[in-house]
Each structure stands twice: as structure tokens, then as C-alpha cells.
Amino acid sequence: MATGQASTKAPDANEYGGDEISALVLDPGYSTTRAGFAGEDVPKSVVPSYYGSIPSDTAPKNHKILFGDNAIHTPIPRISISNVMSKDGTVEDWDTAANLWEFAITSKLTSTRQGRLETNGLNDIDNVDVKMEVVEEQEKPVGENALLMTETGWNSGKDRERGLEIAMESWGVPAYWLARNGVLAA
């Protein structure tokens, strides 16, 4: 017979796995990238995986990247439409894919975090530069939520590692889970 007593204390809100945590779900696909919160019936953000690229007049290597429905459906001179995913569902352009995924999450799911007024650079009395640690923390709007991301069943280990690197290092998510989309659809 067990001698331990059952805990009557409610689980801590910082634990991952409870309903108290609003984890983000990111489902990148060939035609659309869907994002939403776990536990909701439908994703709140559905963005085309296609993006528009406009070459710069001054520097040929610099391109203006446009995301969203309006960006690819509005006629713009010299725009080229591309996709970050290959037809089999694996990522071809990682830099643009990271920007597209961040756009899908931040366009409808999160808002920009308001910074502290004393460190935003506008209220400095002696005109001292803003500390970069504070600015870096303000630039990670995804860093407050855990992230569940889907992948294809034939995704390589190197691609899994690259997705993890984007989520943890670039976005600063506190927890990351990678799941195969075939398993989630079953």
C-alpha cells in the first residue's frame, strides 16, 4: 500500500502540458501555413506559403519580401512569386521560411510587446545608447509561448535541427515539440 498522500495543490501555471499554457501550433504546408493556439478548433492565421519578391534597384542581391494574400494577389511591377516549400512538403528556403512562419504567428496571434519606457531610448537624459539585451528581448514576440510545429514524415534530421534552431535561438520559445503531420491528422 502506498504511503504517500495525493497532492491537493493545483498544478503550477508554468508547467507545460496543462490547459493553462497557451501553446502555439504552427503547421507549415505547401499551399498555406496555418498557425493558432492549442485547444482551439481552427487556426486563427492562415497565410499562403507563397511569397512575393521585388528586386531592389540599388542592390541586386537585396529583395523586398512580401507575405500574405494581398502581397501575392495584387499586381505589382517586377514581382516574382515563389514558395518556401517544395512539393513534397520540405523547406527549400530556410531564411524566408522563418520570416514567413514568424509573419503567420505575429500577424494575427500576438501583438508587439510594449517595452519599458525608461529603456526605450526616447527618455534618455544623458543620451546614452539603449542596452542591446533589452532590445533583443523586445524583438521576440513568440518567446512567451511553447511551440508545437508539424513536419512531414520524410523530413531529414538536418531539417528537424534547423527548425529547432529557428524556434529556440531566433524566436526564444521556452518549449518546442515537433510532430509528424500524418500522426496529428489520424
PDB file of C-alpha atoms in Angstrom:
ATOM      1  CA  MET A   1       0.000   0.000   0.000  1.00  0.00           C
ATOM      2  CA  ALA A   2       1.265   3.429  -0.901  1.00  0.00           C
ATOM      3  CA  THR A   3       2.004   5.730   1.978  1.00  0.00           C
ATOM      4  CA  GLY A   4       2.295   8.986   0.004  1.00  0.00           C
ATOM      5  CA  GLN A   5      -0.572  11.424   0.097  1.00  0.00           C
ATOM      6  CA  ALA A   6      -2.197  12.770  -3.010  1.00  0.00           C
ATOM      7  CA  SER A   7      -1.372  16.405  -3.588  1.00  0.00           C
ATOM      8  CA  THR A   8      -4.278  18.803  -3.313  1.00  0.00           C
ATOM      9  CA  LYS A   9      -2.228  21.670  -4.680  1.00  0.00           C
ATOM     10  CA  ALA A  10      -3.183  22.808  -8.170  1.00  0.00           C
ATOM     11  CA  PRO A  11      -0.510  22.380 -10.838  1.00  0.00           C
ATOM     12  CA  ASP A  12       1.767  25.328 -11.377  1.00  0.00           C
ATOM     13  CA  ALA A  13       0.742  27.538 -14.306  1.00  0.00           C
ATOM     14  CA  ASN A  14       4.326  27.410 -15.598  1.00  0.00           C
ATOM     15  CA  GLU A  15       4.131  23.668 -16.253  1.00  0.00           C
ATOM     16  CA  TYR A  16       3.876  22.646 -19.878  1.00  0.00           C
ATOM     17  CA  GLY A  17       1.137  20.142 -20.519  1.00  0.00           C
ATOM     18  CA  GLY A  18      -1.729  21.796 -18.685  1.00  0.00           C
ATOM     19  CA  ASP A  19      -4.528  23.818 -20.173  1.00  0.00           C
ATOM     20  CA  GLU A  20      -3.159  26.928 -18.507  1.00  0.00           C
ATOM     21  CA  ILE A  21      -0.394  27.213 -21.100  1.00  0.00           C
ATOM     22  CA  SER A  22      -1.427  28.638 -24.438  1.00  0.00           C
ATOM     23  CA  ALA A  23       0.928  26.796 -26.756  1.00  0.00           C
ATOM     24  CA  LEU A  24       1.237  27.968 -30.329  1.00  0.00           C
ATOM     25  CA  VAL A  25       0.669  25.459 -33.121  1.00  0.00           C
ATOM     26  CA  LEU A  26       2.466  26.060 -36.417  1.00  0.00           C
ATOM     27  CA  ASP A  27       1.557  23.875 -39.405  1.00  0.00           C
ATOM     28  CA  PRO A  28       3.619  24.831 -42.473  1.00  0.00           C
ATOM     29  CA  GLY A  29       2.403  23.321 -45.726  1.00  0.00           C
ATOM     30  CA  TYR A  30       2.937  23.637 -49.463  1.00  0.00           C
ATOM     31  CA  SER A  31      -0.075  25.852 -50.144  1.00  0.00           C
ATOM     32  CA  THR A  32      -0.717  27.505 -46.761  1.00  0.00           C
ATOM     33  CA  THR A  33       0.939  27.965 -43.394  1.00  0.00           C
ATOM     34  CA  ARG A  34      -1.529  27.706 -40.524  1.00  0.00           C
ATOM     35  CA  ALA A  35      -0.980  28.999 -37.006  1.00  0.00           C
ATOM     36  CA  GLY A  36      -3.157  29.066 -33.925  1.00  0.00           C
ATOM     37  CA  PHE A  37      -3.370  28.263 -30.263  1.00  0.00           C
ATOM     38  CA  ALA A  38      -3.592  24.703 -28.950  1.00  0.00           C
ATOM     39  CA  GLY A  39      -7.078  23.703 -27.877  1.00  0.00           C
ATOM     40  CA  GLU A  40      -8.873  25.867 -30.425  1.00  0.00           C
ATOM     41  CA  ASP A  41     -10.935  24.300 -33.190  1.00  0.00           C
ATOM     42  CA  VAL A  42      -9.461  26.157 -36.155  1.00  0.00           C
ATOM     43  CA  PRO A  43      -6.255  28.110 -36.777  1.00  0.00           C
ATOM     44  CA  LYS A  44      -6.608  31.880 -36.461  1.00  0.00           C
ATOM     45  CA  SER A  45      -3.928  32.616 -39.015  1.00  0.00           C
ATOM     46  CA  VAL A  46      -3.915  31.049 -42.484  1.00  0.00           C
ATOM     47  CA  VAL A  47      -1.240  32.562 -44.714  1.00  0.00           C
ATOM     48  CA  PRO A  48      -0.218  31.434 -48.214  1.00  0.00           C
ATOM     49  CA  SER A  49       3.159  29.709 -48.279  1.00  0.00           C
ATOM     50  CA  TYR A  50       3.853  31.662 -51.437  1.00  0.00           C
ATOM     51  CA  TYR A  51       5.605  34.998 -51.127  1.00  0.00           C
ATOM     52  CA  GLY A  52       6.379  37.903 -53.404  1.00  0.00           C
ATOM     53  CA  SER A  53       9.891  39.126 -54.044  1.00  0.00           C
ATOM     54  CA  ILE A  54      10.676  42.516 -55.598  1.00  0.00           C
ATOM     55  CA  PRO A  55      14.306  43.133 -56.579  1.00  0.00           C
ATOM     56  CA  SER A  56      15.925  46.330 -55.375  1.00  0.00           C
ATOM     57  CA  ASP A  57      17.027  48.965 -57.867  1.00  0.00           C
ATOM     58  CA  THR A  58      20.205  49.830 -55.962  1.00  0.00           C
ATOM     59  CA  ALA A  59      21.475  46.423 -54.821  1.00  0.00           C
ATOM     60  CA  PRO A  60      20.575  43.384 -56.944  1.00  0.00           C
ATOM     61  CA  LYS A  61      21.033  40.951 -54.038  1.00  0.00           C
ATOM     62  CA  ASN A  62      18.563  42.831 -51.815  1.00  0.00           C
ATOM     63  CA  HIS A  63      14.926  41.890 -52.296  1.00  0.00           C
ATOM     64  CA  LYS A  64      11.788  43.212 -50.702  1.00  0.00           C
ATOM     65  CA  ILE A  65       9.826  40.200 -49.428  1.00  0.00           C
ATOM     66  CA  LEU A  66       6.021  40.376 -49.226  1.00  0.00           C
ATOM     67  CA  PHE A  67       3.820  37.906 -47.316  1.00  0.00           C
ATOM     68  CA  GLY A  68       0.077  37.415 -47.151  1.00  0.00           C
ATOM     69  CA  ASP A  69      -2.863  37.254 -49.554  1.00  0.00           C
ATOM     70  CA  ASN A  70      -2.657  40.873 -50.670  1.00  0.00           C
ATOM     71  CA  ALA A  71       1.049  40.621 -51.395  1.00  0.00           C
ATOM     72  CA  ILE A  72       0.767  37.829 -53.951  1.00  0.00           C
ATOM     73  CA  HIS A  73      -2.628  38.675 -55.486  1.00  0.00           C
ATOM     74  CA  THR A  74      -2.090  42.402 -56.080  1.00  0.00           C
ATOM     75  CA  PRO A  75      -0.373  43.141 -59.406  1.00  0.00           C
ATOM     76  CA  ILE A  76       2.983  44.785 -58.697  1.00  0.00           C
ATOM     77  CA  PRO A  77       5.640  45.505 -61.347  1.00  0.00           C
ATOM     78  CA  ARG A  78       8.671  43.147 -61.332  1.00  0.00           C
ATOM     79  CA  ILE A  79       7.284  40.888 -58.586  1.00  0.00           C
ATOM     80  CA  SER A  80       8.219  37.235 -58.672  1.00  0.00           C
ATOM     81  CA  ILE A  81       6.136  34.704 -56.752  1.00  0.00           C
ATOM     82  CA  SER A  82       7.974  31.825 -55.037  1.00  0.00           C
ATOM     83  CA  ASN A  83       7.263  29.172 -52.436  1.00  0.00           C
ATOM     84  CA  VAL A  84       9.413  28.335 -49.420  1.00  0.00           C
ATOM     85  CA  MET A  85       8.329  24.672 -49.537  1.00  0.00           C
ATOM     86  CA  SER A  86       8.961  22.003 -52.133  1.00  0.00           C
ATOM     87  CA  LYS A  87       6.049  19.955 -53.470  1.00  0.00           C
ATOM     88  CA  ASP A  88       6.841  17.137 -51.054  1.00  0.00           C
ATOM     89  CA  GLY A  89       6.464  19.451 -48.042  1.00  0.00           C
ATOM     90  CA  THR A  90      10.091  20.036 -47.099  1.00  0.00           C
ATOM     91  CA  VAL A  91      11.598  23.503 -46.712  1.00  0.00           C
ATOM     92  CA  GLU A  92      13.757  24.806 -49.553  1.00  0.00           C
ATOM     93  CA  ASP A  93      14.457  28.398 -48.422  1.00  0.00           C
ATOM     94  CA  TRP A  94      15.057  28.442 -44.646  1.00  0.00           C
ATOM     95  CA  ASP A  95      15.609  32.179 -44.185  1.00  0.00           C
ATOM     96  CA  THR A  96      12.405  33.135 -45.958  1.00  0.00           C
ATOM     97  CA  ALA A  97      10.531  30.251 -44.299  1.00  0.00           C
ATOM     98  CA  ALA A  98      11.494  31.564 -40.847  1.00  0.00           C
ATOM     99  CA  ASN A  99      10.228  35.026 -41.817  1.00  0.00           C
ATOM    100  CA  LEU A 100       7.009  33.567 -43.239  1.00  0.00           C
ATOM    101  CA  TRP A 101       6.352  31.499 -40.100  1.00  0.00           C
ATOM    102  CA  GLU A 102       7.003  34.489 -37.877  1.00  0.00           C
ATOM    103  CA  PHE A 103       4.620  36.557 -40.015  1.00  0.00           C
ATOM    104  CA  ALA A 104       1.953  33.840 -39.721  1.00  0.00           C
ATOM    105  CA  ILE A 105       2.261  33.869 -35.930  1.00  0.00           C
ATOM    106  CA  THR A 106       2.684  37.587 -35.309  1.00  0.00           C
ATOM    107  CA  SER A 107       0.179  38.899 -37.879  1.00  0.00           C
ATOM    108  CA  LYS A 108      -2.910  37.618 -36.076  1.00  0.00           C
ATOM    109  CA  LEU A 109      -1.907  35.758 -32.907  1.00  0.00           C
ATOM    110  CA  THR A 110       0.452  38.003 -30.970  1.00  0.00           C
ATOM    111  CA  SER A 111       0.928  41.684 -30.547  1.00  0.00           C
ATOM    112  CA  THR A 112       4.141  43.546 -30.113  1.00  0.00           C
ATOM    113  CA  ARG A 113       5.213  43.622 -26.517  1.00  0.00           C
ATOM    114  CA  GLN A 114       5.352  47.092 -25.045  1.00  0.00           C
ATOM    115  CA  GLY A 115       8.793  47.900 -23.766  1.00  0.00           C
ATOM    116  CA  ARG A 116       9.719  49.688 -20.578  1.00  0.00           C
ATOM    117  CA  LEU A 117       9.533  53.440 -21.090  1.00  0.00           C
ATOM    118  CA  GLU A 118      12.741  54.147 -19.224  1.00  0.00           C
ATOM    119  CA  THR A 119      14.782  51.962 -21.600  1.00  0.00           C
ATOM    120  CA  ASN A 120      13.208  52.646 -24.992  1.00  0.00           C
ATOM    121  CA  GLY A 121      15.775  55.262 -25.929  1.00  0.00           C
ATOM    122  CA  LEU A 122      13.363  58.176 -26.118  1.00  0.00           C
ATOM    123  CA  ASN A 123      13.562  59.211 -22.477  1.00  0.00           C
ATOM    124  CA  ASP A 124      17.326  59.140 -22.007  1.00  0.00           C
ATOM    125  CA  ILE A 125      18.525  62.237 -20.201  1.00  0.00           C
ATOM    126  CA  ASP A 126      22.204  61.924 -20.986  1.00  0.00           C
ATOM    127  CA  ASN A 127      21.677  60.415 -24.486  1.00  0.00           C
ATOM    128  CA  VAL A 128      23.123  57.005 -23.602  1.00  0.00           C
ATOM    129  CA  ASP A 129      22.597  54.141 -26.046  1.00  0.00           C
ATOM    130  CA  VAL A 130      19.885  51.598 -25.286  1.00  0.00           C
ATOM    131  CA  LYS A 131      21.156  48.329 -23.837  1.00  0.00           C
ATOM    132  CA  MET A 132      21.028  45.665 -26.549  1.00  0.00           C
ATOM    133  CA  GLU A 133      19.816  42.962 -24.141  1.00  0.00           C
ATOM    134  CA  VAL A 134      16.595  44.920 -23.585  1.00  0.00           C
ATOM    135  CA  VAL A 135      16.082  45.484 -27.304  1.00  0.00           C
ATOM    136  CA  GLU A 136      16.748  41.814 -28.034  1.00  0.00           C
ATOM    137  CA  GLU A 137      14.119  40.720 -25.520  1.00  0.00           C
ATOM    138  CA  GLN A 138      11.561  43.089 -27.042  1.00  0.00           C
ATOM    139  CA  GLU A 139      12.130  41.628 -30.516  1.00  0.00           C
ATOM    140  CA  LYS A 140      10.944  38.098 -29.592  1.00  0.00           C
ATOM    141  CA  PRO A 141       7.139  38.192 -29.539  1.00  0.00           C
ATOM    142  CA  VAL A 142       6.947  34.414 -29.976  1.00  0.00           C
ATOM    143  CA  GLY A 143       9.171  33.776 -26.933  1.00  0.00           C
ATOM    144  CA  GLU A 144       6.314  33.720 -24.417  1.00  0.00           C
ATOM    145  CA  ASN A 145       4.589  30.547 -25.645  1.00  0.00           C
ATOM    146  CA  ALA A 146       5.546  26.934 -26.144  1.00  0.00           C
ATOM    147  CA  LEU A 147       5.513  25.872 -29.818  1.00  0.00           C
ATOM    148  CA  LEU A 148       4.148  22.733 -31.482  1.00  0.00           C
ATOM    149  CA  MET A 149       5.321  22.506 -35.077  1.00  0.00           C
ATOM    150  CA  THR A 150       4.366  19.928 -37.686  1.00  0.00           C
ATOM    151  CA  GLU A 151       6.656  18.236 -40.184  1.00  0.00           C
ATOM    152  CA  THR A 152       6.372  15.700 -42.973  1.00  0.00           C
ATOM    153  CA  GLY A 153       7.134  12.061 -42.267  1.00  0.00           C
ATOM    154  CA  TRP A 154      10.174  12.065 -44.561  1.00  0.00           C
ATOM    155  CA  ASN A 155      11.788  15.182 -43.116  1.00  0.00           C
ATOM    156  CA  SER A 156      15.542  14.752 -42.626  1.00  0.00           C
ATOM    157  CA  GLY A 157      17.316  15.074 -39.291  1.00  0.00           C
ATOM    158  CA  LYS A 158      19.192  18.117 -40.564  1.00  0.00           C
ATOM    159  CA  ASP A 159      15.878  19.852 -41.388  1.00  0.00           C
ATOM    160  CA  ARG A 160      14.496  18.991 -37.934  1.00  0.00           C
ATOM    161  CA  GLU A 161      17.586  20.506 -36.359  1.00  0.00           C
ATOM    162  CA  ARG A 162      17.255  23.671 -38.461  1.00  0.00           C
ATOM    163  CA  GLY A 163      13.591  24.107 -37.434  1.00  0.00           C
ATOM    164  CA  LEU A 164      14.562  23.657 -33.787  1.00  0.00           C
ATOM    165  CA  GLU A 165      17.358  26.193 -34.175  1.00  0.00           C
ATOM    166  CA  ILE A 166      14.949  28.796 -35.589  1.00  0.00           C
ATOM    167  CA  ALA A 167      12.392  28.228 -32.818  1.00  0.00           C
ATOM    168  CA  MET A 168      14.773  28.159 -29.867  1.00  0.00           C
ATOM    169  CA  GLU A 169      17.549  30.543 -30.858  1.00  0.00           C
ATOM    170  CA  SER A 170      15.850  33.071 -33.136  1.00  0.00           C
ATOM    171  CA  TRP A 171      12.407  33.175 -31.526  1.00  0.00           C
ATOM    172  CA  GLY A 172      13.352  32.176 -27.975  1.00  0.00           C
ATOM    173  CA  VAL A 173      10.443  29.789 -27.393  1.00  0.00           C
ATOM    174  CA  PRO A 174      10.578  28.209 -23.923  1.00  0.00           C
ATOM    175  CA  ALA A 175       9.462  24.737 -25.120  1.00  0.00           C
ATOM    176  CA  TYR A 176       9.368  23.096 -28.546  1.00  0.00           C
ATOM    177  CA  TRP A 177       7.617  19.976 -29.794  1.00  0.00           C
ATOM    178  CA  LEU A 178       7.905  18.585 -33.307  1.00  0.00           C
ATOM    179  CA  ALA A 179       5.163  16.246 -34.519  1.00  0.00           C
ATOM    180  CA  ARG A 180       4.549  14.488 -37.808  1.00  0.00           C
ATOM    181  CA  ASN A 181       1.508  15.831 -39.610  1.00  0.00           C
ATOM    182  CA  GLY A 182       0.328  12.341 -40.578  1.00  0.00           C
ATOM    183  CA  VAL A 183       0.120  11.330 -36.921  1.00  0.00           C
ATOM    184  CA  LEU A 184      -1.736  14.516 -35.977  1.00  0.00           C
ATOM    185  CA  ALA A 185      -4.255  14.010 -38.790  1.00  0.00           C
ATOM    186  CA  ALA A 186      -5.099  10.442 -37.713  1.00  0.00           C
TER     187      ALA A 186
END
